[in-house]
Short mmCIF file of C-alpha atoms and ligand atoms in Angstrom, two decimals:
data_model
loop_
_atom_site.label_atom_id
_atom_site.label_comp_id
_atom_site.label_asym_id
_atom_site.label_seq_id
_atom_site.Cartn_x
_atom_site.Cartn_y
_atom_site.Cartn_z
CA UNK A 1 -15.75 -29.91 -59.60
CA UNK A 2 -14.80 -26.15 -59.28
CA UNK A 3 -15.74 -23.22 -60.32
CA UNK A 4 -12.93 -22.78 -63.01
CA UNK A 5 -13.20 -26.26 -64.40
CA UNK A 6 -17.47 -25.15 -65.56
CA UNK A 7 -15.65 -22.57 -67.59
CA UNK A 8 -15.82 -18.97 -65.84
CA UNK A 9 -12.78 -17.18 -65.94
CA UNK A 10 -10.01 -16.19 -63.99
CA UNK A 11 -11.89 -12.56 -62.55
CA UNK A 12 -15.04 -14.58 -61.75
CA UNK A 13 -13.49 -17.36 -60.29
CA UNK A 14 -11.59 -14.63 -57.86
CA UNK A 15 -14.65 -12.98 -56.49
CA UNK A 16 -16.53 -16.42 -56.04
CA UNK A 17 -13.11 -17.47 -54.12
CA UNK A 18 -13.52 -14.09 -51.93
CA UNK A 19 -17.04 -14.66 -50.96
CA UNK A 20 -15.81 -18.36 -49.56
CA UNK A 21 -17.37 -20.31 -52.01
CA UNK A 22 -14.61 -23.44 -52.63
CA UNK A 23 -16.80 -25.53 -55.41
CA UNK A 24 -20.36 -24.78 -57.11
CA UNK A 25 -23.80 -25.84 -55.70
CA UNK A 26 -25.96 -28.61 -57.42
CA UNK A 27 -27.91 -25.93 -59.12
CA UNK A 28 -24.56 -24.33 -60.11
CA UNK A 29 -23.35 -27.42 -61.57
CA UNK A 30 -26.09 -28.34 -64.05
CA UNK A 31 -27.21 -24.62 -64.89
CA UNK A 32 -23.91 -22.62 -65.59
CA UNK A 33 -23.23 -24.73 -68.56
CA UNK A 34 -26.64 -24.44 -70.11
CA UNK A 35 -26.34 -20.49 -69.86
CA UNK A 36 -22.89 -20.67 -71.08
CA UNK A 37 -23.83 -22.51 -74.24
CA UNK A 38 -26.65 -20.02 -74.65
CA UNK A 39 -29.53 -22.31 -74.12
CA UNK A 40 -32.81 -21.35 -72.68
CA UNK A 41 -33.35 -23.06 -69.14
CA UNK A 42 -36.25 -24.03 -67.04
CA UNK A 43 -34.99 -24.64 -63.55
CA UNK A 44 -36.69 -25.74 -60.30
CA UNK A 45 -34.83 -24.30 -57.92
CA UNK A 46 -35.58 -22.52 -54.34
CA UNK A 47 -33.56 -19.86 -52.32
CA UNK A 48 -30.89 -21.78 -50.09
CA UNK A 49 -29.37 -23.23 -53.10
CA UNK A 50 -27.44 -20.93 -54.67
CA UNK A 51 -29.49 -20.45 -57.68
CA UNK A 52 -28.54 -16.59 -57.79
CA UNK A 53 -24.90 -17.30 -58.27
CA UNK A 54 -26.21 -20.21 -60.68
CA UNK A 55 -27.50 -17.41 -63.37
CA UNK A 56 -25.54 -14.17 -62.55
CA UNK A 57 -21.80 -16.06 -63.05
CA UNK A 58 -22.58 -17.59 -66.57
CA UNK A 59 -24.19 -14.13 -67.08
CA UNK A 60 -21.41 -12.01 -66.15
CA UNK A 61 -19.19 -14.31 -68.38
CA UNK A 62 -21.32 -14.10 -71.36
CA UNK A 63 -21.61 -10.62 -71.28
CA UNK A 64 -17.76 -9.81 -70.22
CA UNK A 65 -17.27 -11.80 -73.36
CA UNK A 66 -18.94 -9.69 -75.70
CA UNK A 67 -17.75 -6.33 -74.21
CA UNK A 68 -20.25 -3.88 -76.37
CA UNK A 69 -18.96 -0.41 -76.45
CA UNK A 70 -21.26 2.54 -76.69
CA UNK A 71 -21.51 4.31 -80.11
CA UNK A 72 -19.50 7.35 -80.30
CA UNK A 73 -22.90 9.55 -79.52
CA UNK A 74 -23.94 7.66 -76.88
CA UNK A 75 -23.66 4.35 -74.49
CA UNK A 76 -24.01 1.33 -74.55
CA UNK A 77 -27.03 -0.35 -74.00
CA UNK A 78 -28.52 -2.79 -71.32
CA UNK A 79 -28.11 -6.37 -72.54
CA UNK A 80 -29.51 -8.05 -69.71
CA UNK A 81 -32.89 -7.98 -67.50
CA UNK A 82 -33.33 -9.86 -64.55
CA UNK A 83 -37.40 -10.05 -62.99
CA UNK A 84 -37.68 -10.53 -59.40
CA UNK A 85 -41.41 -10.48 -57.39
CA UNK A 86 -39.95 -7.85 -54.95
CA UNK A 87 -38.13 -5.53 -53.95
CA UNK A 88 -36.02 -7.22 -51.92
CA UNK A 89 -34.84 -9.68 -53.89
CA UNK A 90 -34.44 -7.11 -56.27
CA UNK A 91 -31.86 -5.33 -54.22
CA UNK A 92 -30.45 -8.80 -53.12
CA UNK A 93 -29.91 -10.53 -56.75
CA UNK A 94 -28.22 -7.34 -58.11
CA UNK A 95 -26.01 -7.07 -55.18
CA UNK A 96 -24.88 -10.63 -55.84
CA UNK A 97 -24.08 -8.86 -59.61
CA UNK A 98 -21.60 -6.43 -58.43
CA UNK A 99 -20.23 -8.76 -55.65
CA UNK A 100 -19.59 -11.39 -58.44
CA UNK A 101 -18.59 -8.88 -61.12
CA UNK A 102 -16.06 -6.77 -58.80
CA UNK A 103 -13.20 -7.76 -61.02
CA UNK A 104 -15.41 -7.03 -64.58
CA UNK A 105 -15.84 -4.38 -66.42
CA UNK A 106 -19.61 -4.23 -66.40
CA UNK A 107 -22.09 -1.88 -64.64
CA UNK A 108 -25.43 -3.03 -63.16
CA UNK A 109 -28.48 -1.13 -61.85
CA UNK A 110 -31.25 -2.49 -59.28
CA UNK A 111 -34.82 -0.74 -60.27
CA UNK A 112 -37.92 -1.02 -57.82
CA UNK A 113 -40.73 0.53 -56.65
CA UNK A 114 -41.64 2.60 -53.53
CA UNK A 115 -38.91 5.07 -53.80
CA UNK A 116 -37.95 8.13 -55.86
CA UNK A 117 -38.19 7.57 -59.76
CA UNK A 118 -35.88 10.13 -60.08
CA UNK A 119 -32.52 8.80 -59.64
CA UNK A 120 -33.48 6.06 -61.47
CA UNK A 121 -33.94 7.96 -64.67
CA UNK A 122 -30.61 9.69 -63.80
CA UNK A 123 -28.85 6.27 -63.94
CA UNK A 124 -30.12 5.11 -66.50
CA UNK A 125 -28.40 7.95 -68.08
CA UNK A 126 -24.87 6.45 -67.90
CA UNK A 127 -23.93 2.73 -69.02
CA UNK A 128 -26.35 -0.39 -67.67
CA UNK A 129 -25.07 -3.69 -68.80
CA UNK A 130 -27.72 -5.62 -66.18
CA UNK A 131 -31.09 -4.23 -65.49
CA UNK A 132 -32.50 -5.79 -61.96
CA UNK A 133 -36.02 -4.74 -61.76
CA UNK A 134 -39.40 -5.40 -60.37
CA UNK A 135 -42.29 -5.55 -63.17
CA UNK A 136 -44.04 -2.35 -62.02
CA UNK A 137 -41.62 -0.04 -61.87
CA UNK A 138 -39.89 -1.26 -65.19
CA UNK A 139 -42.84 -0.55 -66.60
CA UNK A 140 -43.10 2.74 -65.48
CA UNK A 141 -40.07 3.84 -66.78
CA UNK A 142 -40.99 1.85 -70.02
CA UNK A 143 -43.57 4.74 -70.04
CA UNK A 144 -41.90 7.49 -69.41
CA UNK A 145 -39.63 6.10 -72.47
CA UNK A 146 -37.07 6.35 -69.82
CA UNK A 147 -35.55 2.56 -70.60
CA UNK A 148 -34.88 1.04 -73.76
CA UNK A 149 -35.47 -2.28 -73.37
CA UNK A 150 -34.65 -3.54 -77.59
CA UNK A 151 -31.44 -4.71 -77.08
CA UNK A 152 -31.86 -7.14 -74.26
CA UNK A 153 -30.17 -10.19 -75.13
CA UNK A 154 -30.88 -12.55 -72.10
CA UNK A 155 -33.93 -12.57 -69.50
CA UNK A 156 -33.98 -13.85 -66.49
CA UNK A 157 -37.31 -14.60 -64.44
CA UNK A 158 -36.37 -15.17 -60.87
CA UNK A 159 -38.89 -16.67 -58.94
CA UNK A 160 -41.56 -16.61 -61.87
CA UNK A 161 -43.97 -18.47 -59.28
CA UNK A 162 -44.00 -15.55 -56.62
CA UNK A 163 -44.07 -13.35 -59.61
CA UNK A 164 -47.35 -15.11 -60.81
CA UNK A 165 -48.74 -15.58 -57.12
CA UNK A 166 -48.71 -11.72 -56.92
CA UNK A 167 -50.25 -11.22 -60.25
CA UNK A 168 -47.48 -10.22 -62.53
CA UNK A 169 -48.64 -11.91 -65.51
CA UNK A 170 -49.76 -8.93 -67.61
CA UNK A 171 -46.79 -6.80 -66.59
CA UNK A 172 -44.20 -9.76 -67.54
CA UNK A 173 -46.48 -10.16 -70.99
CA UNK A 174 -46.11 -6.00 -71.77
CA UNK A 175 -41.91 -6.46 -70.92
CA UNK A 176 -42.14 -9.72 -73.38
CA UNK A 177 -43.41 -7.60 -76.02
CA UNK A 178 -41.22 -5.11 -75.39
CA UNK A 179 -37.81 -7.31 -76.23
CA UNK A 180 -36.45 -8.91 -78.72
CA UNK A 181 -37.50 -12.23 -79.46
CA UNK A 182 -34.23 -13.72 -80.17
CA UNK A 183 -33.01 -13.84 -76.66
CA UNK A 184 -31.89 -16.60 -74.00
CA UNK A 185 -33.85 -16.89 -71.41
CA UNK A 186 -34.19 -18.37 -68.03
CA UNK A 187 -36.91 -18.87 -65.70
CA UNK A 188 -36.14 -19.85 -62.49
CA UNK A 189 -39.26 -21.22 -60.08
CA UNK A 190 -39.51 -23.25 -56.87
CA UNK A 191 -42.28 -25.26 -57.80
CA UNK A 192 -43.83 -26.13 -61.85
CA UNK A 193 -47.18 -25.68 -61.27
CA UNK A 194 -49.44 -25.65 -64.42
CA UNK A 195 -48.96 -22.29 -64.65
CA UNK A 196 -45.08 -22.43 -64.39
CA UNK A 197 -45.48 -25.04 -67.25
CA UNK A 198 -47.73 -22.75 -69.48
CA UNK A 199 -45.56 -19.70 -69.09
CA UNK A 200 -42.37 -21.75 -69.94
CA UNK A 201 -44.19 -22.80 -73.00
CA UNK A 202 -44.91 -19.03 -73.85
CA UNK A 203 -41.27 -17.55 -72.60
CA UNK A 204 -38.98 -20.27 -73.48
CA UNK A 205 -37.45 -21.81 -76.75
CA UNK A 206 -36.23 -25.60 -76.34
CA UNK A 207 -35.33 -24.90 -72.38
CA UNK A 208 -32.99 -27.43 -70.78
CA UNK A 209 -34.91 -28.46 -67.62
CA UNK A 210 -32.87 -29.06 -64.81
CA UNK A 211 -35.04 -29.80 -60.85
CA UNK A 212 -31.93 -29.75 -58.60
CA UNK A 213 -33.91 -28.13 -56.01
CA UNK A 214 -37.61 -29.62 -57.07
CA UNK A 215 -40.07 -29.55 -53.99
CA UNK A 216 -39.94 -32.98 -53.42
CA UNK A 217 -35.94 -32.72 -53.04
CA UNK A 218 -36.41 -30.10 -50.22
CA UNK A 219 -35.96 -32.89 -47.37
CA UNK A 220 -32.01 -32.50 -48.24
CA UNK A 221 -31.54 -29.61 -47.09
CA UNK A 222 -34.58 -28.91 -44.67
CA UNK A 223 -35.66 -31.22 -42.40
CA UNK A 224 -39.53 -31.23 -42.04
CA UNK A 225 -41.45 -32.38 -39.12
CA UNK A 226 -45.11 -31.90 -38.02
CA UNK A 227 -46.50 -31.97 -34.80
CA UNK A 228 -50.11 -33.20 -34.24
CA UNK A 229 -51.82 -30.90 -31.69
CA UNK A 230 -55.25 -29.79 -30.94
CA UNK A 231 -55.88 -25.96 -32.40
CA UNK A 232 -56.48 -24.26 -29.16
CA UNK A 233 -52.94 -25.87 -27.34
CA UNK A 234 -50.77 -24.83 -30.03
CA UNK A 235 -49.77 -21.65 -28.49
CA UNK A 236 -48.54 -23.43 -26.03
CA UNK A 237 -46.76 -26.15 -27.71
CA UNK A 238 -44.90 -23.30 -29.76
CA UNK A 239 -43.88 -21.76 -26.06
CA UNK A 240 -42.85 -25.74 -25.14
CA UNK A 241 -40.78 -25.85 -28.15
CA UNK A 242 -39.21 -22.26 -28.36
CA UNK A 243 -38.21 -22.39 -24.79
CA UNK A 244 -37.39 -26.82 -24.44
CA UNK A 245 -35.09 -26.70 -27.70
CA UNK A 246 -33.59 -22.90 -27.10
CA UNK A 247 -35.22 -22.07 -30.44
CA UNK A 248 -33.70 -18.49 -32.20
CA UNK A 249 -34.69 -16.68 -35.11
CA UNK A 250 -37.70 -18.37 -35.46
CA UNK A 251 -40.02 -17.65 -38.20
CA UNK A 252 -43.48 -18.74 -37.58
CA UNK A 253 -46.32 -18.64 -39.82
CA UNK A 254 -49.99 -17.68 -39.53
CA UNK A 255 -52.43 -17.67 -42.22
CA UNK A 256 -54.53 -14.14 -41.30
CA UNK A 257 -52.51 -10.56 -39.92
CA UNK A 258 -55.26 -11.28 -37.17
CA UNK A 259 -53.67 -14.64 -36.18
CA UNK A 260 -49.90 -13.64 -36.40
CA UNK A 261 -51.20 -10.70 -34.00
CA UNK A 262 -52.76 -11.97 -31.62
CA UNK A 263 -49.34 -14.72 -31.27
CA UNK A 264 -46.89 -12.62 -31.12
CA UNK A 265 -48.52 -10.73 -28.30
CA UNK A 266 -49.24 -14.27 -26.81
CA UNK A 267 -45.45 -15.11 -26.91
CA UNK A 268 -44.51 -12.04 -25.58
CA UNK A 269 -46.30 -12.60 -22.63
CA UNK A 270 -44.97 -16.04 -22.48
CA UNK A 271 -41.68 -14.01 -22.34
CA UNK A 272 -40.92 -14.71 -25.61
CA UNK A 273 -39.41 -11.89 -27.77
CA UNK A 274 -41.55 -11.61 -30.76
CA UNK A 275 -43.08 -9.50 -33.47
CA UNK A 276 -45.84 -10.26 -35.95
CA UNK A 277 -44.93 -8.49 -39.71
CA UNK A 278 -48.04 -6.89 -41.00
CA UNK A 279 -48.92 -5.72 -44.63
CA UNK A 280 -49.69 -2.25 -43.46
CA UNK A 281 -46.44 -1.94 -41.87
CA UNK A 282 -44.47 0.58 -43.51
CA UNK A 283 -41.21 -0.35 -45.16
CA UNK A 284 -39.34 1.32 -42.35
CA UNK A 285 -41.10 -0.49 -39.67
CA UNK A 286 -40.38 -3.92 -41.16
CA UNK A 287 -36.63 -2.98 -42.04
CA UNK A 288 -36.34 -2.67 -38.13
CA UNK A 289 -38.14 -5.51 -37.22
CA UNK A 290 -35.87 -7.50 -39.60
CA UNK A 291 -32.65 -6.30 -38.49
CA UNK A 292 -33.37 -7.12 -34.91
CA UNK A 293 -34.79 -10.50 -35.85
CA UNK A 294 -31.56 -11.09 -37.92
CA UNK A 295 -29.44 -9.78 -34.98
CA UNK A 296 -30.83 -11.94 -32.89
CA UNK A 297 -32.43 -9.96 -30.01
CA UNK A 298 -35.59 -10.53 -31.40
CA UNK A 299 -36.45 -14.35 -30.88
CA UNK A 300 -39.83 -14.53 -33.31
CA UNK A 301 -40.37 -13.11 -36.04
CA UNK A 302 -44.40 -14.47 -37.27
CA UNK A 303 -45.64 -13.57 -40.31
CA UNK A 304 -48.16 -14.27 -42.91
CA UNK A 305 -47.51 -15.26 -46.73
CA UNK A 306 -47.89 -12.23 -48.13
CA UNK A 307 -46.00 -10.12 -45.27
CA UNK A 308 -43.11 -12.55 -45.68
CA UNK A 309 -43.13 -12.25 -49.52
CA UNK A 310 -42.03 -9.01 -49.53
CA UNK A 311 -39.17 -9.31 -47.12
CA UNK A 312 -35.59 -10.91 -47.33
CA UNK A 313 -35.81 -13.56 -44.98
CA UNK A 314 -34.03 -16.72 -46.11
CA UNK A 315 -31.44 -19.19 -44.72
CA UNK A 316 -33.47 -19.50 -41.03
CA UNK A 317 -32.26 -22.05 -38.41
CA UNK A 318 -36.01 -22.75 -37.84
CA UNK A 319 -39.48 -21.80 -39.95
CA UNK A 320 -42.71 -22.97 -38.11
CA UNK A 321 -46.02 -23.57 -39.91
CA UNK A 322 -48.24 -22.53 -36.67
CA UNK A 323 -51.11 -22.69 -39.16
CA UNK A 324 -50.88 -24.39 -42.51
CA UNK A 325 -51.19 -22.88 -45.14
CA UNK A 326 -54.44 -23.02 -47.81
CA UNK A 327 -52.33 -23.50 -50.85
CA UNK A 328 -49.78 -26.07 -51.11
CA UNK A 329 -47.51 -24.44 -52.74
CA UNK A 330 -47.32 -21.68 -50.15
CA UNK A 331 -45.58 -24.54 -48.07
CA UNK A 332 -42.52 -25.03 -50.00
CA UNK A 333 -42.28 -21.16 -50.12
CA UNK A 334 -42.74 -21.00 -46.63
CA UNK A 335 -39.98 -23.80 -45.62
CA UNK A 336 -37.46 -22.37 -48.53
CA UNK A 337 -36.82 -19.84 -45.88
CA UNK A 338 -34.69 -22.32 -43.64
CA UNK A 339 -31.65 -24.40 -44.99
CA UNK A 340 -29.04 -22.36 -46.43
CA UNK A 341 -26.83 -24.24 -49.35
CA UNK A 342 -25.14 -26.87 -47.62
CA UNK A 343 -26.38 -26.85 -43.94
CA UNK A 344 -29.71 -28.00 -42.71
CA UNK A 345 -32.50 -26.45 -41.62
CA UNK A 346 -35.78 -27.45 -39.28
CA UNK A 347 -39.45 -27.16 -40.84
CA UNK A 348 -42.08 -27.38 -38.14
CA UNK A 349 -45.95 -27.79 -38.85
CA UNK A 350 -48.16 -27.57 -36.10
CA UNK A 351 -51.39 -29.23 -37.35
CA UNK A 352 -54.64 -29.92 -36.00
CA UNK A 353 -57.53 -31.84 -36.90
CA UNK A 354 -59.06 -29.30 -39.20
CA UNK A 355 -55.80 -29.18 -40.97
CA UNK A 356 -55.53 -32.94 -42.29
CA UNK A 357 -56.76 -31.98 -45.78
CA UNK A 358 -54.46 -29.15 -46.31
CA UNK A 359 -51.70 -31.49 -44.96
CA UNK A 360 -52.57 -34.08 -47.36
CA UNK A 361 -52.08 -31.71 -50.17
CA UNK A 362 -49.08 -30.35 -49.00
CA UNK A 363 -47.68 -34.21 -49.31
CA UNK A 364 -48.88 -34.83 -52.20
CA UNK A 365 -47.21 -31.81 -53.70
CA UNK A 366 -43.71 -32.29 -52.08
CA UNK A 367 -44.01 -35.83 -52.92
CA UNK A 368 -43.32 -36.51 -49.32
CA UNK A 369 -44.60 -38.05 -46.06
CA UNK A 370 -44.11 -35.99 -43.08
CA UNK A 371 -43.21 -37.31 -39.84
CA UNK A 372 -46.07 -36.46 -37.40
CA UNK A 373 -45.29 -36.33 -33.83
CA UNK A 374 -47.50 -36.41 -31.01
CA UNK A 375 -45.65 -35.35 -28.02
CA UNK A 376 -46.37 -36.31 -24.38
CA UNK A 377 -48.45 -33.81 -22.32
CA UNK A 378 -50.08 -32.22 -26.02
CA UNK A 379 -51.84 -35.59 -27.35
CA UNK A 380 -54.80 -34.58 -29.35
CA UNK A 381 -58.35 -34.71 -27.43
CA UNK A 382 -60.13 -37.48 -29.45
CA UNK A 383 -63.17 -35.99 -28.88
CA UNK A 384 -62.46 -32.62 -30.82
CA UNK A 385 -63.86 -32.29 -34.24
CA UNK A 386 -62.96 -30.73 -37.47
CA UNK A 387 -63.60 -27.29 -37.70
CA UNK A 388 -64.25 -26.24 -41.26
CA UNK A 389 -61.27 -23.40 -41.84
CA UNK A 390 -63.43 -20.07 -43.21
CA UNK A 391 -61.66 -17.81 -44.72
CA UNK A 392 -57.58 -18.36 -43.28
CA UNK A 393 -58.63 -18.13 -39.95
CA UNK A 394 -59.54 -20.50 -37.57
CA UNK A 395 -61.93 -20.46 -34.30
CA UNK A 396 -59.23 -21.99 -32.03
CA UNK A 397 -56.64 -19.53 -33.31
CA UNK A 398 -58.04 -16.34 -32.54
CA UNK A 399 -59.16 -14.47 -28.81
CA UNK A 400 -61.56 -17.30 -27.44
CA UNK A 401 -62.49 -15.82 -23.72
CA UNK A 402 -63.10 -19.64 -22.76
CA UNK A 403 -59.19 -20.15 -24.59
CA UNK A 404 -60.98 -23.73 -25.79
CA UNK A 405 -61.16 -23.81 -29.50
CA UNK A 406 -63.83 -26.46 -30.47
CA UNK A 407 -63.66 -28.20 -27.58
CA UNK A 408 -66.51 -26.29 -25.30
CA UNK A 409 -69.58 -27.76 -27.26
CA UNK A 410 -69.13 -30.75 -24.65
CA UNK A 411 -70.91 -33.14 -27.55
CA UNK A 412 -69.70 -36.92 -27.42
CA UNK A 413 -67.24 -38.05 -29.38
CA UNK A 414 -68.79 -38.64 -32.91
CA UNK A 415 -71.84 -35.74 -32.85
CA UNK A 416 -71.54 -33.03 -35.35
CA UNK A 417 -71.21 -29.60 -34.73
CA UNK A 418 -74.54 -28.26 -35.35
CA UNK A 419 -74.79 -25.49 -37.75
CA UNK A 420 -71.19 -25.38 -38.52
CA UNK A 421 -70.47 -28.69 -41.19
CA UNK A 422 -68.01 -30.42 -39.68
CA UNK A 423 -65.10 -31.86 -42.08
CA UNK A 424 -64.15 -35.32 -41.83
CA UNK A 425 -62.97 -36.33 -39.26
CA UNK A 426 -61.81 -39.52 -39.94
CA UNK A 427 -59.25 -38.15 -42.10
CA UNK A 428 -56.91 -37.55 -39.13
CA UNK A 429 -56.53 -41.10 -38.23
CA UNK A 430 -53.64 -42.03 -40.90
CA UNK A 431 -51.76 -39.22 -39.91
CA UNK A 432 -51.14 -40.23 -36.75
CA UNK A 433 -51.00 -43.26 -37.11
CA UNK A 434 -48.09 -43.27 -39.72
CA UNK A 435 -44.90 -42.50 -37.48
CA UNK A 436 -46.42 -44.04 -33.96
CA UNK A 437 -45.50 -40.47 -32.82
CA UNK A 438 -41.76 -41.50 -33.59
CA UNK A 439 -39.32 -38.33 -34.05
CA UNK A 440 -36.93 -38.49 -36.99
P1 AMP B 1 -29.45 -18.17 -53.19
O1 AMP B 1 -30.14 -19.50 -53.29
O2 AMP B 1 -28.96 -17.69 -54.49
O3 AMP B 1 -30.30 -17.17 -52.46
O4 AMP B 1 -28.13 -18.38 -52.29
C1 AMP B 1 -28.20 -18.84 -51.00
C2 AMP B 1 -26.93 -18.60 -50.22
O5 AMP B 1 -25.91 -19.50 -50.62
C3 AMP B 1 -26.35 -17.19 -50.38
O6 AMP B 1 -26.01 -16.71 -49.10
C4 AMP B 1 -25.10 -17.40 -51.20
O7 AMP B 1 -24.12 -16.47 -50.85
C5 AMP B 1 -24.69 -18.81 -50.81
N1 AMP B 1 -23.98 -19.54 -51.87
C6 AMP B 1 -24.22 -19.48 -53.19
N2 AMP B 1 -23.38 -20.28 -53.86
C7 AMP B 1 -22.59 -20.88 -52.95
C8 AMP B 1 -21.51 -21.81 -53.02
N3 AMP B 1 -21.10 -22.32 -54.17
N4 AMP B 1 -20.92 -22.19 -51.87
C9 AMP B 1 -21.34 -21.70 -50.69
N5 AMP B 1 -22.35 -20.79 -50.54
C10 AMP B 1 -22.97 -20.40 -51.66
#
């Protein structure tokens, strides 16, 4: 199947051709003919698989199509908005826009927070065709009457599950109200949570669902392993595995700022180059950080959820889960960072004993049975007990002067903690049990 044969035309085709694309991604495939016939669309689909390209090229074509010229008085106005969670992708998505419409006769604008509102209002002043924007800064403008949102015939929501995680919902609600109701509109999410579901049944009229990239289809293109250890030796397991396999650009995630801290200092004195990405980082700062991770002299790049969010970092060789994270769905967010369309990348969870529950769920959502490895030299000490995790962070994780985790108490296997309740421990047992410490 090629590009030309789902329909786009000649000037599309071209600048897909120059970016080195030779046919269309599975998410290409099944959603450039439901936007090209108009229809609404629900699609499960994660970064890595080409889902920008899978909305912006039907888009373009659509809209270069119905080339609206501006009234005599004045110009013409924007006909499509495209949502994104940050600013990043933001930028990213309407990049893709002008790469793919080079050869078209449309004009695009990316809109985001954090800078100047200025220059924005000064574009907006000349022709928009495609409005890339993140909620808050949209709505800002919607304010200042500076954007006239009426005549928006097709909405995109990219990565509507981000956009919920980071409490959107009211902003996307005052946009809905905002344009018309006769619209198309497509929601694109890596996982259909309940909410997902609810939204879609709020946003969208008679959407053709397509999952190409559902959670539990993830193993295709990223392979997922997890490593049993015991919470205070997985420092050094990552150091075994970073330095053993000759590990770049790895991303590694913590749960707390604290945690991804107090590792990347650890690595570095393991003489591993690394850097932890913190909230209060300024944009700047992370920009930097970024570019040297992507340019490869810095080795490790760790991170929590919500640093990561914010920053373009997708199509890694390697992601590691050096603490797992409390919601599930976090996990498929975190491991859509490896794997770009069509070449594999490696998922690594390093999970302890206190862990096994959040590990369960994480299964249950991806619909998927991870391979757990114990390796030789970093068995699990039977004798260590669950720890309950309080708030993200966990005792063996953080500065310990005795560097022991759990294991100091010197109780007998089986005795509880004492204050602390311990969780069960007996969960663990399956887990390790499943692969006989086999790697894939
Ligand atoms: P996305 O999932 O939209 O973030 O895209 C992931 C990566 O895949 C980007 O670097 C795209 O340039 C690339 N890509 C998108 N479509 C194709 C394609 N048909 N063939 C090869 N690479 C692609």
């Amino acid at each position: 199947m090629t590009f030309a044969s789902l329909g786009l035309s000649e000037d599309i085709v071209r600048a897909v051709t120059e970016r080195g694309y030779t046919e269309p991604t599975p998410i290409q495939l099944q959603a450039i003919p439901v936007v090209l016939a108009g229809n609404d669309l629900l699609a499960g689909a994660q970064t890595g698989t080409g889902k920008t390209a899978g909305f912006v090229l039907p888009i373009l074509q659509r809209l270069s199509e119905k080339l609206v010229k501006g009234p005599s008085e004045g110009r013409p106005p924007i006909r499509t908005l495209i949502l994104t969670p940050t600013r990043e992708l933001a930028a990213q998505v309407e990049e893709s826009v002008q790469h793919y419409g080079k050869y078209l006769k449309l004009n695009s604008m990316v809109m985001f927070g954090g800078v100047n509102i200025n220059p924005q209002i000064q574009r907006l002043r000349s022709r928009v065709d495609i409005l890339v924007a993140t909620p808050g800064r949209l709505l800002d403008h919607v304010q200042q009457k500076t954007v006239d949102l009426s005549q928006i015939q097709i909405l995109v929501l990219d990565e509507a599950d981000r956009m919920l995680d980071m409490g959107f919902i009211r902003d996307i609600k005052r946009v809905m109200a905002l344009i018309p109701k006769k619209r198309q509109t497509l929601l694109f999410s890596a996982t259909f949570s309940n909410e997902i579901k609810t939204l879609a049944e709020t946003l969208l009229n008679q959407p053709v669902t397509i999952e190409v990239a559902r959670r539990n289809q993830t193993a295709e293109l990223i392979s997922q392993k997890a490593y049993a250890v015991d919470r205070a030796r997985k420092r050094e397991l990552l150091t075994h595995l970073i330095k053993e396999n000759n590990w770049f650009q790895v991303l590694v995630f913590t749960r707390t700022k604290h945690a991804a801290n107090h590792l990347a200092e650890n690595l570095v004195k393991d003489g591993i180059p690394s850097m932890a990405i913190h909230g209060n980082k300024s944009q700047a700062a992370r920009t930097r950080a970024l570019k040297e991770f992507k340019g490869g002299s810095l080795q490790v790049l760790v991170a929590t959820d919500i640093a990561a969010r914010g920053i373009d970092i997708s199509e890694l060789p390697y992601v590691v889960n050096f603490e797992l994270p409390n919601v599930a769905e976090d996990y498929v967010h975190r491991i859509g960072r490896t794997g770009r369309a069509g070449s594999v990348g490696e998922a690594v969870s390093l999970v302890c004993i206190d862990e096994d529950k959040l590990l369960t769920a994480i299964e249950r959502l991806t619909k998927t049975q991870l391979d757990t490895i114990v390796l030789p030299g970093f068995e699990p000490d039977p004798s260590i007990k669950a720890e309950p995790i309080l708030n993200g962070s966990q005792r063996g994780n953080a500065p310990r002067r005795d560097g022991h985790g759990g294991r100091s108490s010197g109780k007998p296997a089986g005795a509880t903690g004492g204050a602390r309740p311990a969780a069960k421990p007996a969960a663990r047992a399956p887990a390790l049990n499943r692969t006989g410490g086999r790697n894939r």
